[in-house]
Amino acid sequence: MTEYFEGVGRRKTSTCRVRIMNGSGEFIVNEKTLEEYFTRMGDTDTILGPFTATDYNRADFDVSVHVRGGGVTGQTDAVRLGLARALLDMDPDMRPTLSQGGYLTRDDRAKERKKPGLKRARKAPTYTKR
């Protein structure tokens, strides 16, 4: 059995589990390659941010990701946080570098609930005097 390091990431309603192990540079997300799963321009750069910040070579590791819930942006940020936490699990000395890049902070913004009497969370119906 190979040793792996795990990290859990969350954003909006997305949750992911990232596992890093020594390998040949394979990056699998829900049984697809990273580029197949995240097709939007810039998403792969966002996800691989923790690797570039820590100067680890992506080709030295196999990464396995299971992500569910939410949309593309939420899943992208969840995977990035999970990857950063897995790297931290692998090498605790990387905490200052990852913190400085903002990779260990969970973005807790989520959609605000709709309130009764309003059209959306804060938008009120148009006021009419008569």
PDB file of C-alpha atoms in Angstrom:
ATOM      1  CA  MET A   1       0.000   0.000   0.000  1.00  0.00           C
ATOM      2  CA  THR A   2       1.340   3.429  -0.912  1.00  0.00           C
ATOM      3  CA  GLU A   3       1.488   6.232   1.622  1.00  0.00           C
ATOM      4  CA  TYR A   4      -0.614   9.283   0.827  1.00  0.00           C
ATOM      5  CA  PHE A   5      -1.352  12.668   2.361  1.00  0.00           C
ATOM      6  CA  GLU A   6      -4.917  13.921   2.500  1.00  0.00           C
ATOM      7  CA  GLY A   7      -6.609  17.303   2.615  1.00  0.00           C
ATOM      8  CA  VAL A   8     -10.265  18.347   2.597  1.00  0.00           C
ATOM      9  CA  GLY A   9     -11.365  21.550   0.927  1.00  0.00           C
ATOM     10  CA  ARG A  10     -14.716  23.339   0.922  1.00  0.00           C
ATOM     11  CA  ARG A  11     -16.152  26.403  -0.811  1.00  0.00           C
ATOM     12  CA  LYS A  12     -19.807  27.485  -1.122  1.00  0.00           C
ATOM     13  CA  THR A  13     -21.569  24.105  -1.395  1.00  0.00           C
ATOM     14  CA  SER A  14     -18.619  22.191  -2.883  1.00  0.00           C
ATOM     15  CA  THR A  15     -16.593  19.647  -0.949  1.00  0.00           C
ATOM     16  CA  CYS A  16     -13.511  17.783  -2.100  1.00  0.00           C
ATOM     17  CA  ARG A  17     -10.998  15.258  -0.827  1.00  0.00           C
ATOM     18  CA  VAL A  18      -7.467  15.501  -2.204  1.00  0.00           C
ATOM     19  CA  ARG A  19      -4.853  12.756  -1.851  1.00  0.00           C
ATOM     20  CA  ILE A  20      -1.193  13.261  -2.774  1.00  0.00           C
ATOM     21  CA  MET A  21       1.263  10.401  -3.196  1.00  0.00           C
ATOM     22  CA  ASN A  22       4.642   9.928  -4.849  1.00  0.00           C
ATOM     23  CA  GLY A  23       4.234   9.105  -8.506  1.00  0.00           C
ATOM     24  CA  SER A  24       4.495  10.200 -12.101  1.00  0.00           C
ATOM     25  CA  GLY A  25       2.549  13.475 -12.199  1.00  0.00           C
ATOM     26  CA  GLU A  26      -0.958  12.098 -12.779  1.00  0.00           C
ATOM     27  CA  PHE A  27      -3.704  14.533 -11.640  1.00  0.00           C
ATOM     28  CA  ILE A  28      -7.100  12.803 -11.573  1.00  0.00           C
ATOM     29  CA  VAL A  29     -10.355  14.619 -10.700  1.00  0.00           C
ATOM     30  CA  ASN A  30     -13.459  12.398 -10.471  1.00  0.00           C
ATOM     31  CA  GLU A  31     -11.791   9.832 -12.769  1.00  0.00           C
ATOM     32  CA  LYS A  32     -10.919  12.441 -15.432  1.00  0.00           C
ATOM     33  CA  THR A  33      -7.696  14.347 -15.980  1.00  0.00           C
ATOM     34  CA  LEU A  34      -7.433  17.839 -14.510  1.00  0.00           C
ATOM     35  CA  GLU A  35      -7.664  19.491 -17.945  1.00  0.00           C
ATOM     36  CA  GLU A  36     -10.713  17.401 -18.947  1.00  0.00           C
ATOM     37  CA  TYR A  37     -12.635  18.166 -15.753  1.00  0.00           C
ATOM     38  CA  PHE A  38     -11.807  21.880 -15.402  1.00  0.00           C
ATOM     39  CA  THR A  39     -12.039  23.198 -18.954  1.00  0.00           C
ATOM     40  CA  ARG A  40     -12.382  26.914 -18.151  1.00  0.00           C
ATOM     41  CA  MET A  41      -9.325  29.016 -18.858  1.00  0.00           C
ATOM     42  CA  GLY A  42      -7.347  29.786 -15.710  1.00  0.00           C
ATOM     43  CA  ASP A  43      -8.951  27.143 -13.481  1.00  0.00           C
ATOM     44  CA  THR A  44      -5.982  24.772 -13.705  1.00  0.00           C
ATOM     45  CA  ASP A  45      -3.595  27.629 -12.836  1.00  0.00           C
ATOM     46  CA  THR A  46      -5.741  28.486  -9.806  1.00  0.00           C
ATOM     47  CA  ILE A  47      -5.819  24.862  -8.642  1.00  0.00           C
ATOM     48  CA  LEU A  48      -2.064  24.356  -9.080  1.00  0.00           C
ATOM     49  CA  GLY A  49      -1.250  27.562  -7.152  1.00  0.00           C
ATOM     50  CA  PRO A  50      -0.108  25.708  -4.003  1.00  0.00           C
ATOM     51  CA  PHE A  51       2.380  23.687  -6.088  1.00  0.00           C
ATOM     52  CA  THR A  52       3.897  26.808  -7.639  1.00  0.00           C
ATOM     53  CA  ALA A  53       4.010  28.636  -4.289  1.00  0.00           C
ATOM     54  CA  THR A  54       5.880  25.801  -2.568  1.00  0.00           C
ATOM     55  CA  ASP A  55       8.263  25.085  -5.475  1.00  0.00           C
ATOM     56  CA  TYR A  56       7.221  21.430  -5.501  1.00  0.00           C
ATOM     57  CA  ASN A  57       7.290  19.846  -8.940  1.00  0.00           C
ATOM     58  CA  ARG A  58       3.840  18.593  -9.921  1.00  0.00           C
ATOM     59  CA  ALA A  59       5.445  15.807 -11.993  1.00  0.00           C
ATOM     60  CA  ASP A  60       6.818  14.147  -8.833  1.00  0.00           C
ATOM     61  CA  PHE A  61       3.362  13.459  -7.352  1.00  0.00           C
ATOM     62  CA  ASP A  62       0.151  11.669  -8.229  1.00  0.00           C
ATOM     63  CA  VAL A  63      -2.914  13.609  -7.097  1.00  0.00           C
ATOM     64  CA  SER A  64      -6.350  12.050  -6.699  1.00  0.00           C
ATOM     65  CA  VAL A  65      -9.352  14.342  -6.175  1.00  0.00           C
ATOM     66  CA  HIS A  66     -12.996  13.559  -5.415  1.00  0.00           C
ATOM     67  CA  VAL A  67     -15.127  16.685  -5.620  1.00  0.00           C
ATOM     68  CA  ARG A  68     -18.902  17.071  -5.415  1.00  0.00           C
ATOM     69  CA  GLY A  69     -21.551  19.745  -5.077  1.00  0.00           C
ATOM     70  CA  GLY A  70     -21.690  23.348  -6.174  1.00  0.00           C
ATOM     71  CA  GLY A  71     -20.553  24.842  -9.451  1.00  0.00           C
ATOM     72  CA  VAL A  72     -17.295  25.248 -11.301  1.00  0.00           C
ATOM     73  CA  THR A  73     -15.934  28.182  -9.251  1.00  0.00           C
ATOM     74  CA  GLY A  74     -16.791  26.556  -5.919  1.00  0.00           C
ATOM     75  CA  GLN A  75     -15.231  23.269  -6.972  1.00  0.00           C
ATOM     76  CA  THR A  76     -12.084  25.001  -8.248  1.00  0.00           C
ATOM     77  CA  ASP A  77     -11.529  26.815  -4.960  1.00  0.00           C
ATOM     78  CA  ALA A  78     -12.377  23.692  -2.932  1.00  0.00           C
ATOM     79  CA  VAL A  79      -9.756  21.669  -4.810  1.00  0.00           C
ATOM     80  CA  ARG A  80      -7.161  24.417  -4.321  1.00  0.00           C
ATOM     81  CA  LEU A  81      -7.778  24.483  -0.549  1.00  0.00           C
ATOM     82  CA  GLY A  82      -7.719  20.677  -0.350  1.00  0.00           C
ATOM     83  CA  LEU A  83      -4.451  20.551  -2.278  1.00  0.00           C
ATOM     84  CA  ALA A  84      -2.872  23.158  -0.001  1.00  0.00           C
ATOM     85  CA  ARG A  85      -3.974  21.230   3.106  1.00  0.00           C
ATOM     86  CA  ALA A  86      -2.616  17.973   1.680  1.00  0.00           C
ATOM     87  CA  LEU A  87       0.752  19.638   0.956  1.00  0.00           C
ATOM     88  CA  LEU A  88       0.744  20.973   4.524  1.00  0.00           C
ATOM     89  CA  ASP A  89       0.058  17.445   5.811  1.00  0.00           C
ATOM     90  CA  MET A  90       3.025  16.227   3.769  1.00  0.00           C
ATOM     91  CA  ASP A  91       5.421  18.999   4.868  1.00  0.00           C
ATOM     92  CA  PRO A  92       4.357  21.106   7.901  1.00  0.00           C
ATOM     93  CA  ASP A  93       7.286  23.492   7.286  1.00  0.00           C
ATOM     94  CA  MET A  94       5.374  24.878   4.273  1.00  0.00           C
ATOM     95  CA  ARG A  95       2.776  26.633   6.468  1.00  0.00           C
ATOM     96  CA  PRO A  96       4.297  30.159   6.221  1.00  0.00           C
ATOM     97  CA  THR A  97       4.612  29.932   2.438  1.00  0.00           C
ATOM     98  CA  LEU A  98       1.065  28.637   1.939  1.00  0.00           C
ATOM     99  CA  SER A  99      -0.396  31.115   4.432  1.00  0.00           C
ATOM    100  CA  GLN A 100       1.336  34.043   2.790  1.00  0.00           C
ATOM    101  CA  GLY A 101      -0.155  33.045  -0.565  1.00  0.00           C
ATOM    102  CA  GLY A 102      -3.624  32.792   1.018  1.00  0.00           C
ATOM    103  CA  TYR A 103      -3.980  29.108   0.168  1.00  0.00           C
ATOM    104  CA  LEU A 104      -4.894  27.923   3.678  1.00  0.00           C
ATOM    105  CA  THR A 105      -7.792  30.342   4.214  1.00  0.00           C
ATOM    106  CA  ARG A 106     -11.253  28.970   3.578  1.00  0.00           C
ATOM    107  CA  ASP A 107     -13.417  31.443   1.675  1.00  0.00           C
ATOM    108  CA  ASP A 108     -16.620  31.256   3.728  1.00  0.00           C
ATOM    109  CA  ARG A 109     -18.765  33.437   1.472  1.00  0.00           C
ATOM    110  CA  ALA A 110     -21.968  31.707   0.432  1.00  0.00           C
ATOM    111  CA  LYS A 111     -25.277  32.759  -1.052  1.00  0.00           C
ATOM    112  CA  GLU A 112     -27.444  34.655   1.417  1.00  0.00           C
ATOM    113  CA  ARG A 113     -30.904  33.243   2.001  1.00  0.00           C
ATOM    114  CA  LYS A 114     -34.017  34.890   0.604  1.00  0.00           C
ATOM    115  CA  LYS A 115     -36.071  36.826   3.175  1.00  0.00           C
ATOM    116  CA  PRO A 116     -39.883  36.887   3.233  1.00  0.00           C
ATOM    117  CA  GLY A 117     -41.434  39.946   1.613  1.00  0.00           C
ATOM    118  CA  LEU A 118     -38.370  40.567  -0.535  1.00  0.00           C
ATOM    119  CA  LYS A 119     -37.655  39.521  -4.102  1.00  0.00           C
ATOM    120  CA  ARG A 120     -34.185  38.181  -3.304  1.00  0.00           C
ATOM    121  CA  ALA A 121     -31.973  38.261  -0.217  1.00  0.00           C
ATOM    122  CA  ARG A 122     -31.985  42.074  -0.036  1.00  0.00           C
ATOM    123  CA  LYS A 123     -33.885  43.413  -3.056  1.00  0.00           C
ATOM    124  CA  ALA A 124     -37.223  44.898  -1.967  1.00  0.00           C
ATOM    125  CA  PRO A 125     -40.227  45.396  -4.215  1.00  0.00           C
ATOM    126  CA  THR A 126     -40.557  48.870  -5.716  1.00  0.00           C
ATOM    127  CA  TYR A 127     -42.148  51.322  -3.300  1.00  0.00           C
ATOM    128  CA  THR A 128     -45.312  52.970  -4.604  1.00  0.00           C
ATOM    129  CA  LYS A 129     -46.864  55.869  -2.735  1.00  0.00           C
ATOM    130  CA  ARG A 130     -50.338  55.482  -4.251  1.00  0.00           C
TER     131      ARG A 130
END
